[in-house]
Structure formats: C-alpha cells, structure tokens
Amino acid sequence: MSAQAGAVARRNVTRFGRAPPVTKNLRKNPRTLLPQPHVKNLLVRDIAPCRIMDHYYNTLQDDLMYMTYVHQAAPPKQRQIRLTFDPNDPYARNRYNPPVGGSQVGRKPAPLVTPEDVIRLERIQIHTMVKEAIGSRNNLLPAIMAIRALTGETYQGGGRHSNDGIQIVKARKSVGGWLRPGVPVGVKVDLKGPAMYDFLGTLVDFVLPRIRDFPGFILPPASSSVNSPNAVSGVVSFGLPPAAMGFFPQIEVNQDSYPKMFGMHIHLVTNATGLGAQNRARALVSGFQIPFIKK
Amino acid sequence: MFSRNLLTSCRAPSKDVSCLRRALATEASLGSSTTASTAPPASSKRSTRPKITTAIILNRSPTLTRTPTPFERAYYAYQARIRRALHNPFPYEFYFKQGSLLETRFNIEEAEREQLAFGKDFTGEVVTNEKEEANKRAVAQLSQQEGEGEVIMSRTHEADIKKDTKSLDRKGARNLYLLLRVDQDGKQVWRFPQGGVEKGELLHQAAQRDLFAECGPHMDTWVVSRNPVGVSKSPAEATKDGQEDVTFFYKAHIMAGQVRPTQASVSDFAWLTKEEIESHVSKDYWESIKDMLSEH
C-alpha cells in the first residue's frame, strides 16, 4: 500500500517536468494564425537554482551585515545650522520651503545597517565601445553577437518584460571631425537576478584566473577623496582587455566565428549609498571572489 | 525576488514554523525568572560587575549546492517550459559554420531540449535515419574527445555514510558549526569554544585567542567582524558564584585545517547542523543561540 502511494507521489512530481497532455487546442490569433496563450501577461521567474545567489543569501549577506554594522544607541542629533521651517509660523505659512543649500553629493552619511538593508548586488552592466562602428555601423554586429553569447539576453526574451536586451549606445556629443550625436558607437546590456550571478560566476571561475599577469583589480590610493561622486556611488567598475573575452567558455567554443575580440567595461551596481559606499561595495564584490590589490 | 522568497518559505528544513526567521543578532537571557524571588539581591559593589566571556560560532559554509525540493523542481521545470516557449529566435547561422560538427551537435541537443519541454511529438527538422545515425556517431566522437562522460563525484561523502561528526566534509549542502564537549562542574556539556577576556584586551581579539587556546593552532580561521553577533546574559542569581555572566558571540569561518583540542577539559568536538545542535546542548543554551545559526 505504502509502496503504491510512494509511486503515485513520484509520478505526480515528475509529471510537472513534462508538458501536460493537450486536451484542447489553443485559440489562434486571426491575424498571425499563431496560438494564443490563455493569459495575457505571463510572468516568468527563475528556471533553476543559482549557486552564487544561494552563496549570497546563505553566507555573504549575514557576514556583510555583521561587517558593516555600526552600533548606535540612539539616532545622532542633527546640528541646527539654520532656522527650520515651521508650517505653523504665520510668516512661513504658504511660503516656499527651500531645500538646504549646496550639493549633497558626497556629504550624506551612510544609512543605518538593518537586516532589510544589507548591501546587495542590484545589476551588472556590461559595456563595450567599438571605434570602427563610427565609420561603418556594420562593425557593431560582431560585438552584439559576442555580448549576446556571453549573456544570453534578448529584448523581452523568454517572457521577461523588463528585459531590455542588448542595447546600442549612441553618441551624445559632437566631437569635431570624429563623432556626431546619434552615431552608434557601442553596445551595452544590463543583467539582473540569476543571469547576473551566473555571469559573475563565469567571470570568476573561467576568465580572471586565465588572464596573463593579473594579480587583481588595483584599488585607488588611500589618499583619494572619500567625497567624490565615484567613492559614494556604490558602483564597482573595472575593465577587461580584448584578450580576456576569448576566455569566456561561451566565446571560446567557437572563437573563429568572431572577426575580432572586444574589451569591455563591467559595472557592478550595488544598493550602497552615502559615505564609504564604494568600499562597502568592494567588500561585497570580494565576497564573490573578485580580487583587489593595493598598488 | 518573489519566487526566491516563495521558495525559501517552502523549503523548511526544520520541523517548526521558525523557517522564516533568519539568523540575526539577538539578545537572549539565560535562566528562568523563578529563581529571582528566592535568591538574595547582590549586596557588594564587586559582585555587580559582570563576568565577560567571548564565544566563537565557528562556521563551515556549505560546499555543495543544496538539493531542490520536489516542489522547487516542479516550479523550475514549469518556468523553464514557459521561457522556452517565449524565447526569441536564436540566429544560429552566425555562431556555427554550415554543416560543422558543432552545428550538428547543437541541433541534436536542441531537439532533445524541445522534446523535454513540449513532449515527444514535438519534432523539428526531419532527417533520414541514416543521416541521424551518422550525426549521432560524429557527436559521440566529439564529446569523447572533449572528455565528457567522466564519473561525477558523489554528493554524499564517506563521512555521511559513517556518520563521522568530526569530519568537515559531512553534510556538504548545510552550514556546520563547531561544538566542544567539555567538563563543566563535573558534568559533560556541549558548547561553543569560549573563554575569558584579559585586562586591556578587545573582545574580538579575546575571541580569536580563546578559539586557538581551546581548539589548537592547526586551522585557518577568520573572525567576521569586530562586533559580536549576539549576546546572552545569565542573571547573577542563576550563576554559582553570584556574578552576572555575559557571553558575547562572534561569528568565524574555518578556511582550512581541523580542530585539535589542546586542553584536557575538552574531551570531544563535533561539526553539527542547527538541528543537531539542538539535541546536543541544554535547553537554556539553545534558547540563547538558536537565532544566531543559519537554517540552511
């Protein structure tokens, strides 16, 4: 009896893995004659467990919270630097409340560390510029195909409506004798979710260890400004030489198909903000085994 | 993100409903409140100063990916089918030379994937039987050249079969924590490595020193932060010497090596998962540490 019940349970489980038997054919679109799904907005979620995402949620997240936590018994007292806006004051009522003067970039302190607000990777942007594309935009095609092979992203591919796919970067400014606004000069792609972690895993396991004479990405000197927009942005950026592209397994398998290899900029965008954001972002990224060294 | 949360809540390796709780910094108090009424209040100024102890939660992170539950597998298979049905056309003419072996292999594998997703009746390009056989042979030769078909290591380690709790290779998909069995007031109890704080010493330094003092120098460890991840207090009335006992817990990772107890008082050690720890330690101790340990 129990063996039979076990067999039934097993069959039920594997049944999900196969397509269900077709009992009624889908309605067809009269214009395209293609079958229409029953629902209008299909939402497609993760299709496989993700090793590096699991690593983040199992180990890194806790560690980073402990590392970046700053204990505060009570919220710090704000120093009164000017008169505050009092809406009950008859003078101030119905008047414009101007914001505090000056740019706040690089002056805002980091927000408090809470379990909900631990630093995490939001997206990875890969960007490559193709100089030859200025002369002939056909030269952009190999770069598009290479980035597509690397990431597997296409415009709204696989039913993911927020996926922009591989985008063409166009020139914004006019550079005398060289560039005009609107000329396509490069390609970029934004990765999010499991695709982002998978790309990071490929980079760390296959590419970085095989780059010749590569000890790690060089950190800025200790004397560099802590208030610069770069230092408070929470983005870690680095570049890969054209030779490194051949080390990606997706490219390596048929490297002859590409007329040339392209270098790329990789931006790891985190949710860190405020003072010291980039340092915290580097702490997170080094948890994914991306090496950094001091010059 | 939604699906991740959804799946996490369905995973539930533990028996109770606490699967949604994450291991976070906590404060818990040891000892029952009933003893408070019977014990006399501390009178001298000296005894009101608490005794400070540091303990290390030495963690071996998972080394294997976890096995998805049947529900998760079904969920992933369903989502994968939808994604395959909605995927954009793939321009394979660019990536493969016409008639190359790579193209043949891709076509065979793609046909398998389509059949897996949409059923046996789904057939793509029609080829003659003779050609199909030739293709399969060529692809088999290619994969042999590339060294495919090697035996994959088992996910179950020898230590799992032997139930060797001292091995760092056991339970590869779970977080393991180090427990020591020590002689405490003539009783054998399990607890984390711990020790006192010397004068002028910082807490995280004391934690590192105490770890080496009890577990030997034959391992490579890293204490995660200078902040403790949790604290447990046992009131002065509950302790033997009438002094309040405050223990600060630090999280550490083991990178290499193994524990070799140096002191005679440490009679045994074990690497255990969260559920196994519950059955080893006393109830009060469990209440103070359970929220600092990972469910995974």
XYZ file of C-alpha atoms in Angstrom:
591
model
C 0.000 0.000 0.000
C 2.706 2.436 1.025
C 4.850 1.471 -1.960
C 1.908 2.203 -4.220
C 1.334 5.560 -2.567
C 5.039 6.358 -2.990
C 4.873 5.504 -6.675
C 1.878 7.796 -7.141
C 3.652 10.653 -5.353
C 6.731 10.178 -7.533
C 4.673 10.203 -10.694
C 2.953 13.397 -9.605
C 6.248 15.124 -9.075
C 7.828 14.186 -12.387
C 4.599 14.944 -14.176
C 5.291 18.656 -13.666
C 8.564 18.292 -15.535
C 6.851 17.203 -18.719
C 4.408 19.164 -20.786
C 0.829 18.400 -19.847
C -1.157 16.448 -22.447
C -3.017 18.723 -24.863
C -6.733 18.343 -24.190
C -7.943 21.408 -26.077
C -6.078 23.347 -28.701
C -5.281 26.976 -28.016
C -7.249 29.693 -29.747
C -5.473 31.106 -32.766
C -4.797 34.727 -33.458
C -6.794 35.514 -36.623
C -4.103 37.826 -37.984
C -0.922 35.866 -37.300
C -2.553 32.416 -37.098
C -0.310 31.712 -34.101
C -1.728 30.065 -30.953
C -2.578 32.494 -28.163
C -1.890 31.602 -24.539
C -4.782 31.667 -22.061
C -3.336 34.519 -20.054
C -2.323 37.962 -21.203
C 0.642 38.693 -19.004
C 2.810 35.685 -18.411
C 5.341 36.269 -15.668
C 8.421 34.122 -15.988
C 10.500 33.565 -12.856
C 13.720 31.687 -12.112
C 14.213 28.487 -14.044
C 16.992 26.916 -11.989
C 18.635 27.256 -8.590
C 21.530 29.707 -8.742
C 24.736 28.727 -6.929
C 26.150 32.202 -6.390
C 22.818 33.709 -5.417
C 22.498 30.960 -2.808
C 26.014 31.783 -1.620
C 24.982 35.409 -1.159
C 21.812 34.640 0.774
C 23.343 31.824 2.864
C 26.707 33.290 3.776
C 27.599 36.704 2.395
C 24.503 38.586 3.485
C 24.929 37.701 7.149
C 28.661 38.345 7.077
C 28.277 41.708 5.367
C 25.667 42.798 7.857
C 27.998 41.971 10.735
C 30.937 43.670 8.997
C 29.187 46.891 8.047
C 27.075 47.279 11.173
C 27.767 50.429 13.165
C 26.214 50.454 16.591
C 24.173 53.498 17.550
C 22.434 53.551 20.902
C 20.251 56.454 19.717
C 19.930 58.258 16.388
C 22.579 61.006 16.135
C 21.480 64.526 16.964
C 21.233 66.780 13.955
C 23.082 70.024 14.450
C 20.836 73.045 13.911
C 22.537 75.053 11.214
C 19.653 77.326 10.235
C 16.090 78.067 11.130
C 13.835 75.130 10.482
C 10.665 75.505 8.507
C 7.707 75.762 10.844
C 4.386 75.496 8.969
C 2.519 76.918 11.969
C 4.576 80.076 11.907
C 2.305 82.747 10.360
C 5.280 84.090 8.394
C 6.237 80.726 6.929
C 2.728 79.514 6.238
C 2.068 79.149 2.485
C 5.608 80.160 1.670
C 8.120 78.076 -0.247
C 10.285 75.787 1.919
C 13.697 75.893 0.242
C 15.929 72.810 0.477
C 19.208 73.018 2.371
C 21.721 74.760 0.143
C 24.565 73.209 -1.757
C 25.118 69.853 -3.363
C 24.596 66.934 -1.016
C 26.651 64.548 -3.155
C 29.460 63.083 -1.082
C 28.182 64.614 2.144
C 25.342 62.306 3.107
C 26.230 59.729 5.748
C 25.580 56.067 5.056
C 22.132 54.835 6.118
C 21.862 52.573 9.154
C 22.514 48.890 8.551
C 19.386 46.828 9.112
C 18.628 43.217 8.167
C 16.444 44.510 5.312
C 19.039 46.932 4.052
C 22.185 44.819 3.823
C 24.324 45.638 0.807
C 23.412 43.551 -2.229
C 24.123 43.435 -5.934
C 21.380 45.126 -7.949
C 22.609 44.725 -11.509
C 25.660 44.283 -13.674
C 26.162 46.450 -16.712
C 28.478 45.279 -19.470
C 29.522 47.905 -21.955
C 31.827 47.838 -24.932
C 32.753 50.580 -27.359
C 33.569 49.731 -30.966
C 35.594 52.515 -32.590
C 35.209 51.085 -36.088
C 31.447 51.437 -35.776
C 31.809 55.193 -36.290
C 32.935 54.548 -39.870
C 30.501 51.749 -40.598
C 27.782 50.637 -38.230
C 28.077 47.090 -39.571
C 31.153 46.727 -37.394
C 28.856 46.732 -34.379
C 27.374 43.369 -35.306
C 30.196 41.105 -34.018
C 30.134 42.967 -30.690
C 26.370 42.482 -30.419
C 26.700 38.784 -31.159
C 29.572 38.369 -28.693
C 27.718 40.109 -25.865
C 24.622 38.103 -26.697
C 26.594 34.866 -26.496
C 28.062 35.999 -23.161
C 24.797 36.906 -21.503
C 22.006 35.220 -23.452
C 19.901 38.369 -23.135
C 17.489 39.486 -25.844
C 14.771 42.116 -25.884
C 11.940 40.795 -23.670
C 13.289 37.319 -24.338
C 11.674 34.393 -22.540
C 8.675 36.465 -21.480
C 10.634 38.777 -19.190
C 9.039 42.115 -19.969
C 11.533 44.218 -18.048
C 14.434 42.807 -20.045
C 15.842 45.444 -22.387
C 18.188 43.013 -24.094
C 21.315 44.259 -25.773
C 21.149 47.975 -26.384
C 23.001 50.122 -28.875
C 24.857 53.047 -27.315
C 24.717 56.192 -29.425
C 26.992 59.192 -29.262
C 25.539 62.098 -27.326
C 28.053 64.847 -28.000
C 29.615 66.127 -31.119
C 33.385 65.736 -31.279
C 34.913 67.734 -34.109
C 35.842 65.634 -37.128
C 35.121 62.403 -35.337
C 31.755 61.959 -33.728
C 28.254 63.276 -34.356
C 25.295 62.908 -31.969
C 23.205 59.829 -32.711
C 26.003 57.783 -34.272
C 26.041 54.241 -32.828
C 29.373 53.673 -31.069
C 28.911 50.701 -28.763
C 26.673 48.141 -27.120
C 25.637 47.553 -23.538
C 23.493 45.124 -21.591
C 22.008 45.150 -18.103
C 21.923 41.886 -16.191
C 19.696 41.280 -13.197
C 18.782 38.346 -10.991
C 20.135 34.864 -11.695
C 21.604 35.899 -15.080
C 23.708 38.465 -13.235
C 25.013 35.934 -10.731
C 25.691 33.391 -13.478
C 27.770 35.930 -15.394
C 29.701 36.746 -12.216
C 30.365 33.045 -11.652
C 31.691 32.593 -15.189
C 33.894 35.641 -14.818
C 35.396 34.454 -11.558
C 35.777 30.758 -12.397
C 36.898 30.865 -16.042
C 38.120 34.304 -17.042
C 40.008 36.062 -14.255
C 42.256 33.079 -13.362
C 43.343 32.781 -17.001
C 44.248 36.408 -17.698
C 48.011 36.670 -18.010
C 49.841 38.553 -15.228
C 46.665 39.558 -13.466
C 47.071 39.904 -9.696
C 43.736 41.676 -9.154
C 41.995 44.957 -9.824
C 44.031 47.853 -8.474
C 42.473 49.805 -5.615
C 42.643 53.603 -5.621
C 45.339 55.055 -3.336
C 44.467 55.684 0.297
C 44.840 59.420 -0.279
C 41.989 59.518 -2.839
C 38.961 61.592 -1.950
C 36.210 59.957 0.075
C 33.653 62.547 -1.039
C 33.946 62.173 -4.791
C 30.825 61.015 -6.635
C 32.747 57.884 -7.544
C 33.522 56.991 -3.927
C 29.943 57.461 -2.699
C 28.163 55.771 -5.599
C 28.317 52.131 -4.530
C 29.381 51.005 -8.005
C 32.479 48.888 -8.601
C 33.788 49.233 -12.142
C 36.608 47.541 -13.948
C 37.659 46.722 -17.475
C 38.693 43.572 -19.275
C 41.165 43.567 -22.188
C 40.116 42.139 -25.579
C 42.196 39.010 -24.905
C 40.009 38.190 -21.899
C 36.883 37.800 -23.996
C 38.281 34.607 -25.518
C 38.398 33.045 -22.040
C 34.623 33.041 -21.630
C 33.513 29.466 -22.421
C 30.596 30.790 -24.475
C 33.052 32.567 -26.815
C 35.875 30.043 -26.563
C 33.801 27.242 -28.074
C 33.624 28.973 -31.465
C 36.054 31.853 -31.299
C 36.654 31.634 -35.064
C 33.151 32.939 -35.731
C 34.079 36.397 -34.456
C 36.186 38.673 -36.628
C 37.876 40.107 -33.533
C 37.700 40.126 -29.761
C 36.365 43.106 -27.826
C 37.329 44.562 -24.492
C 34.576 45.518 -22.089
C 33.741 47.623 -19.073
C 31.880 45.868 -16.284
C 29.957 47.877 -13.708
C 28.732 46.054 -10.610
C 25.922 48.211 -9.260
C 25.016 47.730 -5.588
C 22.417 49.361 -3.376
C 25.054 51.045 -1.196
C 24.745 54.819 -0.798
C 26.355 57.517 1.307
C 29.872 57.895 2.598
C 32.113 54.875 2.062
C 29.625 53.241 -0.310
C 32.254 52.081 -2.765
C 34.312 50.456 -0.021
C 31.282 48.508 1.129
C 30.537 47.573 -2.465
C 34.101 46.253 -2.824
C 33.664 44.207 0.350
C 30.588 42.620 -1.208
C 32.252 42.018 -4.563
C 35.342 40.476 -2.990
C 32.938 38.058 -1.308
C 32.231 36.791 -4.818
C 35.986 36.170 -5.139
C 36.868 39.103 -7.372
C 40.419 40.020 -6.318
C 41.571 43.540 -5.425
C 45.132 44.613 -4.709
C 46.888 47.728 -3.482
C 49.236 49.327 -5.944
C 12.867 38.011 -5.769
C 9.309 36.994 -5.108
C 9.931 33.487 -6.310
C 13.056 33.251 -4.182
C 11.149 34.260 -1.072
C 8.325 31.951 -2.015
C 10.670 29.024 -2.395
C 12.578 29.822 0.768
C 9.393 29.648 2.741
C 8.531 26.320 1.167
C 11.929 24.766 1.765
C 11.541 24.396 5.527
C 14.305 22.009 6.573
C 13.342 22.455 10.233
C 10.383 20.924 11.931
C 8.750 24.009 13.375
C 7.487 27.187 11.743
C 10.680 29.071 12.511
C 11.900 28.576 8.952
C 11.077 32.155 8.081
C 13.288 33.519 10.807
C 16.786 34.489 9.764
C 19.844 34.189 11.929
C 20.360 37.689 13.219
C 21.991 39.465 16.077
C 19.914 38.801 19.112
C 19.809 39.299 22.769
C 18.523 36.460 24.897
C 18.581 35.927 28.604
C 19.567 32.660 30.185
C 17.988 31.205 33.267
C 14.418 31.145 34.449
C 12.768 34.052 36.205
C 11.500 31.899 39.077
C 14.910 31.892 40.747
C 14.828 35.675 41.056
C 12.453 35.709 44.030
C 14.376 33.148 46.075
C 17.946 34.456 45.685
C 19.080 37.430 47.809
C 19.918 40.617 45.921
C 23.615 41.253 45.255
C 24.899 43.487 48.038
C 28.593 44.207 47.462
C 29.716 46.506 44.657
C 32.262 43.989 43.451
C 29.788 41.246 42.650
C 27.632 43.572 40.490
C 30.361 43.748 37.861
C 29.524 41.064 35.286
C 31.894 38.348 34.208
C 32.532 38.751 30.477
C 33.091 35.759 28.237
C 33.545 35.558 24.488
C 32.368 32.582 22.460
C 33.076 31.783 18.823
C 30.487 30.363 16.448
C 32.909 28.651 14.091
C 31.108 28.014 10.838
C 31.874 25.808 7.888
C 29.887 27.284 4.977
C 28.119 24.981 2.516
C 30.457 23.438 -0.047
C 27.732 21.925 -2.232
C 24.670 23.454 -3.800
C 21.538 22.434 -1.986
C 19.182 19.845 -3.432
C 15.941 21.452 -4.600
C 12.756 20.122 -3.051
C 10.285 18.315 -5.336
C 8.118 21.420 -5.299
C 11.028 23.587 -6.362
C 11.945 21.209 -9.168
C 8.392 21.235 -10.444
C 8.311 25.030 -10.208
C 11.592 25.411 -12.107
C 10.539 22.933 -14.787
C 7.279 24.805 -15.299
C 9.016 28.182 -15.550
C 11.651 26.750 -17.898
C 8.937 25.487 -20.226
C 7.310 28.907 -20.362
C 10.618 30.605 -21.004
C 11.451 28.187 -23.810
C 8.070 28.730 -25.394
C 8.526 32.512 -25.318
C 12.194 32.765 -26.236
C 13.308 34.937 -29.132
C 14.604 33.230 -32.270
C 18.257 32.296 -31.995
C 20.367 33.270 -35.048
C 22.497 30.152 -35.088
C 23.797 30.809 -38.623
C 26.162 33.351 -37.099
C 27.549 31.077 -34.421
C 28.003 27.840 -36.414
C 29.655 27.165 -39.751
C 27.242 25.445 -42.124
C 27.467 21.682 -41.800
C 30.031 21.783 -38.988
C 30.140 19.228 -36.203
C 29.285 21.892 -33.640
C 26.141 22.750 -35.555
C 25.129 19.092 -35.741
C 25.614 18.723 -32.015
C 23.647 21.877 -31.312
C 20.762 20.651 -33.480
C 20.639 17.264 -31.741
C 20.769 18.824 -28.279
C 18.195 21.443 -29.212
C 15.814 18.740 -30.456
C 16.244 16.910 -27.127
C 15.518 20.081 -25.175
C 12.430 20.809 -27.252
C 11.107 17.313 -26.699
C 11.791 17.599 -22.978
C 9.814 20.838 -22.843
C 6.964 20.184 -25.258
C 6.632 16.399 -25.394
C 7.727 13.505 -27.582
C 5.551 14.529 -30.508
C 7.460 17.735 -30.990
C 9.857 17.183 -33.884
C 11.838 19.844 -35.611
C 13.774 19.290 -38.809
C 13.162 15.897 -40.468
C 16.313 13.926 -41.339
C 16.714 10.437 -42.735
C 17.519 7.622 -40.332
C 20.860 7.029 -41.992
C 21.884 10.663 -41.603
C 20.668 10.729 -37.999
C 22.795 7.714 -37.096
C 25.852 9.268 -38.728
C 25.262 12.531 -36.870
C 24.953 10.751 -33.533
C 28.188 8.841 -34.087
C 30.068 12.013 -35.032
C 28.790 13.863 -31.983
C 29.635 10.941 -29.696
C 33.179 11.024 -31.041
C 33.408 14.769 -30.454
C 32.208 14.502 -26.877
C 34.675 11.666 -26.248
C 37.498 13.879 -27.493
C 36.360 16.632 -25.156
C 36.469 14.249 -22.199
C 32.760 14.107 -21.460
C 31.190 11.213 -19.651
C 33.636 11.266 -16.751
C 32.312 9.982 -13.462
C 30.963 12.828 -11.342
C 31.849 12.849 -7.648
C 29.080 11.716 -5.352
C 27.218 14.326 -3.328
C 27.272 12.002 -0.341
C 30.658 11.893 1.303
C 32.158 8.924 3.105
C 31.741 10.861 6.361
C 27.965 10.989 5.818
C 27.760 7.213 5.497
C 29.976 6.592 8.515
C 28.148 9.324 10.493
C 31.510 10.868 11.345
C 30.605 14.135 13.070
C 34.278 15.126 13.318
C 34.703 15.386 9.572
C 34.497 18.759 7.829
C 33.289 17.003 4.669
C 29.973 15.847 6.081
C 26.666 17.455 5.026
C 28.160 19.473 2.180
C 24.973 21.392 1.454
C 24.477 22.647 5.019
C 26.121 25.107 7.371
C 28.092 23.275 10.065
C 29.067 24.696 13.448
C 31.750 23.560 15.857
C 30.671 22.297 19.275
C 33.056 21.195 22.028
C 32.256 18.711 24.794
C 33.757 19.999 27.997
C 33.762 19.115 31.648
C 31.665 21.734 33.487
C 31.151 21.275 37.238
C 31.634 17.536 36.900
C 29.135 17.326 34.058
C 29.881 16.785 30.379
C 28.222 19.565 28.348
C 28.346 20.627 24.720
C 29.044 24.296 23.983
C 30.796 26.625 21.518
C 34.501 27.363 22.078
C 34.714 30.151 24.639
C 36.974 31.860 27.140
C 37.508 34.903 29.324
C 38.684 38.374 28.437
C 42.021 39.633 29.759
C 42.525 43.141 31.014
C 43.049 45.680 28.245
C 42.123 43.182 25.567
C 39.496 43.889 22.919
C 36.588 41.488 22.674
C 37.260 40.244 19.127
C 40.929 39.700 19.977
C 39.927 37.729 23.040
C 37.583 35.641 20.922
C 40.355 34.759 18.474
C 42.781 33.924 21.290
C 40.261 31.769 23.133
C 39.488 29.860 19.947
C 43.127 28.969 19.448
C 43.548 28.167 23.141
C 40.781 25.560 23.056
C 40.960 24.227 19.510
C 44.669 24.356 18.722
C 46.570 26.347 16.114
C 46.172 23.795 13.316
C 43.423 25.629 11.486
C 42.964 28.743 9.411
C 40.068 30.828 10.685
C 38.668 34.292 10.118
C 36.576 36.186 12.640
C 33.988 38.001 10.536
C 33.579 41.271 12.399
C 34.714 43.231 15.391
C 31.113 43.418 16.523
C 29.608 40.499 18.352
C 26.690 38.883 16.538
C 24.803 38.159 19.717
C 24.905 38.248 23.488
C 23.473 36.061 26.206
C 23.143 37.078 29.837
C 22.579 34.822 32.793
C 21.433 36.770 35.856
C 23.605 36.822 38.965
C 21.104 34.658 40.854
C 21.363 31.855 38.294
C 25.153 31.538 38.395
C 27.116 29.666 41.020
C 29.398 32.471 42.176
C 26.640 35.088 42.248
C 28.189 37.112 39.462
C 26.282 38.050 36.328
C 27.560 36.141 33.317
C 27.615 37.907 29.944
C 28.698 35.988 26.868
C 29.389 37.721 23.558
C 29.185 35.539 20.470
C 31.410 36.117 17.428
C 30.976 34.539 14.039
C 34.019 32.992 12.372
C 34.680 30.889 9.293
C 37.048 27.956 9.021
C 39.068 28.024 5.791
C 41.444 25.109 6.237
C 42.788 22.686 8.826
C 40.965 20.913 11.599
C 40.338 21.225 15.324
C 42.872 19.562 17.637
C 41.806 20.168 21.228
C 44.752 21.204 23.373
C 43.207 21.260 26.836
C 42.405 18.205 28.909
C 38.976 19.620 29.805
C 37.881 19.380 26.146
C 37.028 15.725 25.681
C 35.389 15.800 22.254
C 34.315 18.017 19.354
C 31.731 17.791 16.577
C 30.702 19.673 13.431
C 26.917 19.868 13.558
C 23.990 21.422 11.725
C 21.479 23.617 13.502
C 19.018 20.803 14.169
C 21.734 18.520 15.515
C 22.956 21.243 17.859
C 19.512 21.438 19.447
C 19.694 17.824 20.517
C 23.201 18.227 21.970
C 23.007 21.382 24.090
C 20.918 22.247 27.123
C 17.584 23.980 26.681
C 18.689 27.317 28.130
C 21.796 27.369 25.981
C 19.734 26.526 22.890
C 17.333 29.399 23.555
C 20.249 31.839 23.670
C 21.992 30.655 20.485
C 19.289 29.398 18.133
C 18.691 32.712 16.366
C 22.363 33.133 15.524
C 22.535 29.918 13.500
C 21.562 29.515 9.876
C 18.668 27.336 8.781
C 20.405 26.440 5.540
